[in-house]
C-alpha cells in the first residue's frame, strides 16, 4: 500500500493533495475542449454541452440535434437531454441537483431530479430583446448578464421571481463573478463586474465603483466562503484580496503570456489556474505548484476543494485536512501519528506497541479523536481501516470514552465508500457529505435510479424509506410498457403495508404520462382525501373531486373545486352537482351573497326555495335608492310567496312594508320632513313629536298598533318634546293601558318634578313605601309624610323626618304626634 | 418537537412574534404594511408598533380603508386568505397602486394562517400573482391569557351557524393539530354537538393523514420519525359546540369582565370607553401598551376619535383586574373599597415614625407598583361607577327580570308583557332579540302564535327589513317556531339523522344538571352559577360532567353521594361522560367520545416512563368552545380550576370571544329602507 502522503505536495507551508478518483472517465473521441462543462455541487453530476462557438468537424446529420449530456463523476452517462430550441448560453446546478439551462432568449429550464422533463420560466426584464450573455450560479439561485449589461437575479427556483439589479455602466465586461446572498452584508446577491480598469460591485439597489486601476481583469473568482476575491490582471498576475476590497493578501506571477482559460478557488485558501493542459495552484503568500496533463483540463470548484476532469481522469485537489496532516506528516510527533505507529507495531506483534501507548497516555483521547477524524478524510479503504484500527486500539486502553463519534464515523465511511464506487460515481468528501446531509444523498441515489443502494443506505442510517418507494413507483409508471391494470396491481402489491406512501405523487406521474385511467386507479389508494382533489380535477372527475374535497373538510379545497366546476359546467349541471352536497351549497350561497346575486337567484329558483328567493329580493330592495324600483322588488318578493300557505305572515309583512313606505312618502310630501326608512313606531313617534297627533293616530289604526305601544310612544314623544301641557292634560284621563308609573318616571327623568308629582296619587297599585319614595324623588317630603300618615306608618315618618329641613320638620313632628296617641 | 414540555401560551406568542418579524425582515428595506382590520388587534397582542418600526415598517394601513399610498417601494399585505372577497380587495389595491404610482413597487402578501388555492387562483385571474411575493404567516391560536387561547375569528359564529361555512371548524382543527404535534396526541377527545362531532372527526382524519404528510414533506424529514404518541401532559380535549348552548350566550353576563364586555365591548383584551368616564389618557404614552396597529398611524384613524375614546388594557398584567374580573358585579364595589383602603394604609405607613433606612428603601422600591395600582384602581372605580349606572337603570332591571325568569324555568308567557313593553319603549333591538331567542332556546321554540305576534311587534318597532333578521335567526336556530316532534327534522336545521335529540329538553336538563341554583352566593361563590347570579351555564356544566363528577352528582341528587364517592377519585384516567349519558341524550347534537392511542404502544409507554409516573404531573384539560366563548364562562371555568386544585390545569381555547349582542347581531340586517 502506498503511503497516504504519496500524493501530497507542499505549497508554501501547507500541504495539498490530489486524489485520483476515477480513471477512464470519458470516451477518447469526446473532444472535451469543445464542450462547456458544469458540475453539480458536492461531487454531483456533470453536465456537458457542445460549445456552439467552437468549430467542430462535420459528422453528418446525427449531430444536428444538440444535446446536454449528464454524466456521473466517473463518466457514466446518466441522461441525455434534447435541446430543441434556443442557443444554450449557460448551464448550472442548484444545491438539490436541479440542472438549470439558460438559453439566449432568457428562457430558463429547470430539470429536476436528473429527469427529462423540466419546468420553464422566463427572465423577462428585456432578456428576450437583448439576449443573455452569461450566467453565474450559486447554491440556490443565479444571476444572468444580458448583452446590454443588465443583470437579472433569480433567488429561488420553486417560485422564481427574476429581479433586475441596479444598472451597471455600459462597456465591455472583461469578466465577472457573484457573491452569494448568504455572504454579503446586504443579504442580497452582489455582482462583481470587471469593466475597463476597475471593478463595479452591483447589488439590488446600487452600483458602486471600487476604483481599481490595474484592470482589465481577465478573471474574477470569489472564494466559497465569500471572504476573498481572486483577480487575474492583464500582466498575468493573480491577486487575492479581501472581499471588501480593503486588503491585498497575496500576489502571484504566472509568467505565462496567454491568459488562463479558467480560474477557480480550491477551498478557501488556494486559487487554481487552468490553461489547456496545465494547472497552477496558488497557495497563500503566492507560493505555487504546477501540474501538467496529457489532455484538455476542466475545473469544477466545490466547497472544500476542486475537481479536475480530463478525458482520462477525475481528480480531487484539496488542502490536506488538519487531522490527516497531523497524523501522516513526515516527522510528525503528534499523539495520533504515534498511535498509528503503535497499531503498526501491534500487527507486527512487537511489544513496543505498548511503549508507544504509554508515551502518549496523557493525550490518548485526543489521539483517538484525531484518528477517527483522519479516517473520514481518507479515500483509500486500507488507510481508513488502519486509522479506525488505531482509534479502536487507543480507545480500548482508555477507561472512559464516548464511542459515539467512532461508531458514527464507521457508519459514515461505509456509506461514503458505497457511493464512491465507480458505478455510482459520487466521490463525496466527508465535509461534502456533512453539508449534503444523508437525506439528500438518498435523493441523489434515487435520482440515479439506484433504488437498491438507496434502500440499503436508508435502512442502514434509519431514514424513512417511503420516498424511495414512491420514486420507484413513479419511474415504473413512466417507463413500464405493461398494461395499466398490471402496473397498478404490481405497484399496490409491492407498496402494500409500507408507511407514508403518497399515492397521489405516483398518480400524478401516471397522469403526466397521459395515463389517466391508471392515475385514477392509483389515486384510489391515496388515503388523504385532499391530496386527490387537484389530480381528479385534471383528469376530469369533477364530482368525485368535489366529494373528496368535502371529505377532507378543507373549505379552501371545496371552493377551489367549485370555482373550477362553475367555469366548466352549465349552470343547471352545476346546481345539480352541488345541491346534493349541503356543504357545497352552503359555500356557494355564502360566497355568492357578497358578489354573484344572479347566481343565487337561479339557485333558489332551481331548488324551489321560495322563502330564500323572496328574502334575496328583499335585500335587493334595501339596496335600491329609488322608491319605484324598491316597490317593484318588494312586489316581486311578495308575489314569489303568494301561492304557498305557510308564508302568509311573510307576505302580509312585505305588503305592510309597502304600505308604510307609501304613507311615509305622502307624509314627506305633506310635512316636508324625511320619513322613509323609519319603522312604524318611529313614524308615530316623529309625528307626535312634530305635533301631528291626527296623523299619528291614523298610522296607529292603519297598522293596528297596540294601544299600549301607542301610549308608550306618545309618552316618550311628548316628554322629548317637553310638551308639559299635553302631559298634564293626559293626567286627567281616567285610565292608562300602561299604568301611570311610566309617566312619573319619564317626566321625572326629564326633570319636571312638579308635573311628575301629579301622577303619584294615580299610582294606586303601588305600595305606600314606594309612593313615599316617589314623593321624596320629587323633593316633596311633606306630601310623603301625609302619605305615611294616612297609612299610619310611623317608621317611614321617622325616616322622612331625618331628610326634612326647615318647616317640614315641624310638620312631620306634628303628624307623628297625631299618630302617637293612637299607638298607646 | 418537545412532547414533554407542558403547553405554554408564551411559547405560542413568542413563535407568532418571531414568525412575523422574520417575514418582515425578509422584505428588504422600508415598507408600508397593509393589515386586515380584524387582524390588527390580534397582531397588536404580541408585537408593538415600535417593534414593527424597527423592522422597517413605515406606515400601517387598514386593508378595508383602501388607502395605501405609494410612499414606499415595498408594500406588505397581511390578511386572511380564506375568503374570496379579501383576496379580491388585495388584488384591486395592488392594481390601483401600480396604476397610480410612478415608481416600481415590490408587493408581498402574508396570508394568515395559510396560503389558499383560491387566493392563488384569484390573484392569477386578476393578473397580479406573478408580481407578488406570497408567503404564509401561520398564526392560529393567539393567547389572550395564559390559559385562554383564541383563534380571534370574529365571523366564526355567523360562518358556522348562519352561513354553515365550516372554514372556522377546519382552521380550528388545524390549530388543534398543531398543538398535538407539539404536545402529543390528546389521549381522549370528548365533545357535544353537531359541529363538535365534525371537528373531532377532522382531528382524527388529520392525524391519519399526518403520517404521510410528514414523510412526503421534504422540509421535515427529520421530525417525522417521531410517530405521534399520546401526550403525557394533556389529559383530554373537551369540545363544546356553541350550538348546544345558546342560552348562556344570550343571558347578560354578570361578572365584572362580562359586564364590561356587554356594556363597552372588549376586543383583544382591550376596551374602549369614553374619556369622560375615566378621564383623558395621561399625556405620556398611557400605562397600557396600546396595540401596535392602533396606537399610531394618523393615516389609519381620524385623530378625533382618539380624543374622545380611551383604550384600556384588560389582562392579567393588571393585578387589581385579576382579582376583579371574575367576581360577580354585585361585590365589585366592596372589593374596590377594600383595595382602596389597603392602598391608603400602605401608603400612610410612610408617615410611621422612626423608620429605619432599610424600611424606607423598601418603601421607595415599592412606590412604582403603588402608583400603578393606584392608577388602575382609579380606572376601575370609574368603570364600576359607569356600570353601576347601567345596572341600576330601569331597562337593565326589566331585561334581567325576564332573563332570570326564563332561566329559572318560569312560564314564558309571564314575561311576554315585559318584552312587549321593551319593544314599545324602543329598547335596543339586540336586547329584545336576545330575550326572544332565549325564550325560544330554553323552551324548544316559540309557539307559532306568539312568534308571529312578536315578529309583528319587532317589524313595526324596528322596521320591516328585519324580516331578513328573523330568517337569519331561524337559520341559526336561535329563534324557531315550536314544532311537534315529527316535523322537527324538517324545520330545525340542527336536526340530524343520527337519532340524537334535535332539541334540548331544557326542563329536564335544568333539573338533572341543576342549571338554576336558587341560593347562590355571589360574594363567596359556592357554585359556578354565581356568574349569572343563579343560572349555571350548561356548557360549563358539561365540562363538570367530565371533571367534577362527584360534585355534580351531589349537587343534583344529594342522596346518591356515597355511591359515586366510592369511585377512585375526581381525576379518573382521562375522563369520560360516564354517569351522565341519560342527560346527554336529551341535549341536542351527538355526543363525542374518542380515545386516541399511539401506533406504537412501546413508544408511548417509554414516553410515559421518561416523564416519571404521573404522580406529580399537572394534568391539562383543554376546553375548546367552537363558535365562541363568553367571559362569564371563562370565569366559571377558572372557578372550577380553583376547585380542582393544583393538579389540574384548564385551558380554554376558542374560535373567538362572543357575547349575546354579537351572536344575535350575526343575524341582524343592518340596512334600512332609508333613501340614500
PDB file of C-alpha atoms in Angstrom, chain A residues 156 159 161 163 186-187 439 464 466-467 499-501 505 527-529 531 551-557 559-560 563 567 583 586-587 589-590 594 615 618-619 622-625 630 649-650 653-654 656-657 660-661 676-677 679-681 703-705 708-709 712-713 746, chain B residues 28 82 85 106 114-118 121 125 129-130 132-134 163-167 170 174 202 205 209 211-213 215-216 218 221-222 224 227 417 421 423-426 452 455-457 459-465 467-468 471 475 669 671-676:
ATOM      1  CA  UNK A 156     -35.354  30.649  -5.774  1.00  0.00           C
ATOM      2  CA  UNK A 159     -41.351  30.237  -7.380  1.00  0.00           C
ATOM      3  CA  UNK A 161     -39.181  35.910  -9.442  1.00  0.00           C
ATOM      4  CA  UNK A 163     -35.386  40.685 -10.310  1.00  0.00           C
ATOM      5  CA  UNK A 186     -26.815  43.419   2.431  1.00  0.00           C
ATOM      6  CA  UNK A 187     -28.084  39.824   2.285  1.00  0.00           C
ATOM      7  CA  UNK A 439     -31.415  12.671   3.233  1.00  0.00           C
ATOM      8  CA  UNK A 464     -37.572   6.804   6.063  1.00  0.00           C
ATOM      9  CA  UNK A 466     -41.281   5.812   1.701  1.00  0.00           C
ATOM     10  CA  UNK A 467     -39.847   8.359  -0.719  1.00  0.00           C
ATOM     11  CA  UNK A 499     -45.902   3.514   5.825  1.00  0.00           C
ATOM     12  CA  UNK A 500     -46.352   7.001   4.449  1.00  0.00           C
ATOM     13  CA  UNK A 501     -46.710   6.229   0.763  1.00  0.00           C
ATOM     14  CA  UNK A 505     -47.453  11.560  -6.342  1.00  0.00           C
ATOM     15  CA  UNK A 527     -55.540   7.900   1.993  1.00  0.00           C
ATOM     16  CA  UNK A 528     -55.543  11.698   2.068  1.00  0.00           C
ATOM     17  CA  UNK A 529     -58.744  12.932   0.541  1.00  0.00           C
ATOM     18  CA  UNK A 531     -54.464  15.392  -1.975  1.00  0.00           C
ATOM     19  CA  UNK A 551     -64.425  14.698   2.817  1.00  0.00           C
ATOM     20  CA  UNK A 552     -61.175  16.449   3.628  1.00  0.00           C
ATOM     21  CA  UNK A 553     -63.143  19.201   5.369  1.00  0.00           C
ATOM     22  CA  UNK A 554     -60.881  21.820   3.881  1.00  0.00           C
ATOM     23  CA  UNK A 555     -63.153  24.579   2.652  1.00  0.00           C
ATOM     24  CA  UNK A 556     -60.409  26.050   0.550  1.00  0.00           C
ATOM     25  CA  UNK A 557     -60.273  22.890  -1.495  1.00  0.00           C
ATOM     26  CA  UNK A 559     -64.027  26.377  -3.029  1.00  0.00           C
ATOM     27  CA  UNK A 560     -61.296  25.596  -5.440  1.00  0.00           C
ATOM     28  CA  UNK A 563     -64.639  27.603  -8.951  1.00  0.00           C
ATOM     29  CA  UNK A 567     -66.332  27.508 -15.172  1.00  0.00           C
ATOM     30  CA  UNK A 583     -71.632  21.890   2.370  1.00  0.00           C
ATOM     31  CA  UNK A 586     -73.707  26.465   1.769  1.00  0.00           C
ATOM     32  CA  UNK A 587     -70.356  27.636   0.471  1.00  0.00           C
ATOM     33  CA  UNK A 589     -74.519  30.638  -1.054  1.00  0.00           C
ATOM     34  CA  UNK A 590     -72.120  32.254   1.371  1.00  0.00           C
ATOM     35  CA  UNK A 594     -71.323  39.048  -1.486  1.00  0.00           C
ATOM     36  CA  UNK A 615     -85.513  37.274   1.063  1.00  0.00           C
ATOM     37  CA  UNK A 618     -85.834  41.960  -0.032  1.00  0.00           C
ATOM     38  CA  UNK A 619     -82.114  42.562   0.336  1.00  0.00           C
ATOM     39  CA  UNK A 622     -82.954  47.507   0.615  1.00  0.00           C
ATOM     40  CA  UNK A 623     -80.189  48.409  -1.770  1.00  0.00           C
ATOM     41  CA  UNK A 624     -82.371  50.441  -4.101  1.00  0.00           C
ATOM     42  CA  UNK A 625     -82.316  54.150  -3.563  1.00  0.00           C
ATOM     43  CA  UNK A 630     -87.832  49.393  -4.449  1.00  0.00           C
ATOM     44  CA  UNK A 649     -97.169  36.002   7.519  1.00  0.00           C
ATOM     45  CA  UNK A 650     -94.216  36.866   5.357  1.00  0.00           C
ATOM     46  CA  UNK A 653     -95.415  41.745   6.329  1.00  0.00           C
ATOM     47  CA  UNK A 654     -93.989  42.584   2.925  1.00  0.00           C
ATOM     48  CA  UNK A 656     -97.372  46.121   5.064  1.00  0.00           C
ATOM     49  CA  UNK A 657     -93.888  47.405   4.432  1.00  0.00           C
ATOM     50  CA  UNK A 660     -95.769  52.003   5.172  1.00  0.00           C
ATOM     51  CA  UNK A 661     -93.446  53.275   2.511  1.00  0.00           C
ATOM     52  CA  UNK A 676     -88.811  56.925   4.625  1.00  0.00           C
ATOM     53  CA  UNK A 677     -86.679  54.350   6.415  1.00  0.00           C
ATOM     54  CA  UNK A 679     -90.280  51.926  11.342  1.00  0.00           C
ATOM     55  CA  UNK A 680     -93.986  52.168  12.169  1.00  0.00           C
ATOM     56  CA  UNK A 681     -93.253  53.076  15.777  1.00  0.00           C
ATOM     57  CA  UNK A 703    -101.123  49.243  11.179  1.00  0.00           C
ATOM     58  CA  UNK A 704    -103.140  48.091  14.145  1.00  0.00           C
ATOM     59  CA  UNK A 705    -100.518  49.218  16.603  1.00  0.00           C
ATOM     60  CA  UNK A 708    -100.169  50.022  24.969  1.00  0.00           C
ATOM     61  CA  UNK A 709     -97.426  50.530  22.430  1.00  0.00           C
ATOM     62  CA  UNK A 712     -95.642  54.400  25.350  1.00  0.00           C
ATOM     63  CA  UNK A 713     -94.617  56.056  22.132  1.00  0.00           C
ATOM     64  CA  UNK A 746     -90.255  59.545  32.299  1.00  0.00           C
TER      65      UNK A 746
ATOM     66  CA  UNK B  28     -35.739  44.338   2.330  1.00  0.00           C
ATOM     67  CA  UNK B  82     -59.883  32.156   3.245  1.00  0.00           C
ATOM     68  CA  UNK B  85     -63.567  38.943  -1.023  1.00  0.00           C
ATOM     69  CA  UNK B 106     -42.476  45.272  -4.592  1.00  0.00           C
ATOM     70  CA  UNK B 114     -52.166  29.676   5.292  1.00  0.00           C
ATOM     71  CA  UNK B 115     -51.903  30.230   1.602  1.00  0.00           C
ATOM     72  CA  UNK B 116     -55.026  29.001  -0.103  1.00  0.00           C
ATOM     73  CA  UNK B 117     -55.580  27.610  -3.559  1.00  0.00           C
ATOM     74  CA  UNK B 118     -58.456  30.012  -4.028  1.00  0.00           C
ATOM     75  CA  UNK B 121     -56.405  31.387  -8.402  1.00  0.00           C
ATOM     76  CA  UNK B 125     -57.026  35.671 -12.695  1.00  0.00           C
ATOM     77  CA  UNK B 129     -49.766  36.637  -8.926  1.00  0.00           C
ATOM     78  CA  UNK B 130     -46.621  36.887 -10.972  1.00  0.00           C
ATOM     79  CA  UNK B 132     -46.262  39.441  -5.642  1.00  0.00           C
ATOM     80  CA  UNK B 133     -44.214  37.558  -3.188  1.00  0.00           C
ATOM     81  CA  UNK B 134     -46.611  35.229  -1.435  1.00  0.00           C
ATOM     82  CA  UNK B 163     -73.854  30.508   6.592  1.00  0.00           C
ATOM     83  CA  UNK B 164     -72.887  26.935   7.500  1.00  0.00           C
ATOM     84  CA  UNK B 165     -69.426  27.571   6.195  1.00  0.00           C
ATOM     85  CA  UNK B 166     -67.159  25.177   8.075  1.00  0.00           C
ATOM     86  CA  UNK B 167     -63.940  27.072   7.404  1.00  0.00           C
ATOM     87  CA  UNK B 170     -61.377  23.353   9.692  1.00  0.00           C
ATOM     88  CA  UNK B 174     -55.619  22.733  12.071  1.00  0.00           C
ATOM     89  CA  UNK B 202     -61.461  16.161  11.262  1.00  0.00           C
ATOM     90  CA  UNK B 205     -58.733  12.351   9.928  1.00  0.00           C
ATOM     91  CA  UNK B 209     -53.011  11.960   7.138  1.00  0.00           C
ATOM     92  CA  UNK B 211     -48.148  10.306   8.800  1.00  0.00           C
ATOM     93  CA  UNK B 212     -47.996  10.688   5.091  1.00  0.00           C
ATOM     94  CA  UNK B 213     -47.819  14.439   5.075  1.00  0.00           C
ATOM     95  CA  UNK B 215     -42.977  11.974   5.293  1.00  0.00           C
ATOM     96  CA  UNK B 216     -43.745  13.460   1.921  1.00  0.00           C
ATOM     97  CA  UNK B 218     -39.265  17.435   2.371  1.00  0.00           C
ATOM     98  CA  UNK B 221     -37.796  14.714   7.073  1.00  0.00           C
ATOM     99  CA  UNK B 222     -36.240  14.609  10.497  1.00  0.00           C
ATOM    100  CA  UNK B 224     -41.417  12.622  11.082  1.00  0.00           C
ATOM    101  CA  UNK B 227     -44.735   8.979  15.493  1.00  0.00           C
ATOM    102  CA  UNK B 417     -95.723  41.603  28.624  1.00  0.00           C
ATOM    103  CA  UNK B 421     -93.089  46.931  26.792  1.00  0.00           C
ATOM    104  CA  UNK B 423     -90.242  46.911  22.230  1.00  0.00           C
ATOM    105  CA  UNK B 424     -92.671  49.791  22.721  1.00  0.00           C
ATOM    106  CA  UNK B 425     -90.012  51.718  24.591  1.00  0.00           C
ATOM    107  CA  UNK B 426     -87.622  51.297  21.686  1.00  0.00           C
ATOM    108  CA  UNK B 452     -95.837  35.831  14.839  1.00  0.00           C
ATOM    109  CA  UNK B 455     -92.368  39.292  14.850  1.00  0.00           C
ATOM    110  CA  UNK B 456     -95.078  41.822  14.073  1.00  0.00           C
ATOM    111  CA  UNK B 457     -94.132  43.894  17.085  1.00  0.00           C
ATOM    112  CA  UNK B 459     -91.181  44.634  12.444  1.00  0.00           C
ATOM    113  CA  UNK B 460     -93.329  47.595  13.391  1.00  0.00           C
ATOM    114  CA  UNK B 461     -90.975  48.757  16.082  1.00  0.00           C
ATOM    115  CA  UNK B 462     -87.693  48.438  14.226  1.00  0.00           C
ATOM    116  CA  UNK B 463     -88.582  48.220  10.541  1.00  0.00           C
ATOM    117  CA  UNK B 464     -89.673  45.639   8.032  1.00  0.00           C
ATOM    118  CA  UNK B 465     -86.145  44.880   6.919  1.00  0.00           C
ATOM    119  CA  UNK B 467     -87.906  40.033   8.117  1.00  0.00           C
ATOM    120  CA  UNK B 468     -84.413  39.122   6.996  1.00  0.00           C
ATOM    121  CA  UNK B 471     -84.985  34.445   8.604  1.00  0.00           C
ATOM    122  CA  UNK B 475     -81.458  29.553  10.223  1.00  0.00           C
ATOM    123  CA  UNK B 669     -79.990  43.073   8.993  1.00  0.00           C
ATOM    124  CA  UNK B 671     -79.622  48.183   6.282  1.00  0.00           C
ATOM    125  CA  UNK B 672     -82.929  50.010   6.309  1.00  0.00           C
ATOM    126  CA  UNK B 673     -85.222  51.433   3.678  1.00  0.00           C
ATOM    127  CA  UNK B 674     -83.763  54.860   4.169  1.00  0.00           C
ATOM    128  CA  UNK B 675     -83.350  56.744   0.923  1.00  0.00           C
ATOM    129  CA  UNK B 676     -79.780  57.487   0.184  1.00  0.00           C
TER     130      UNK B 676
END
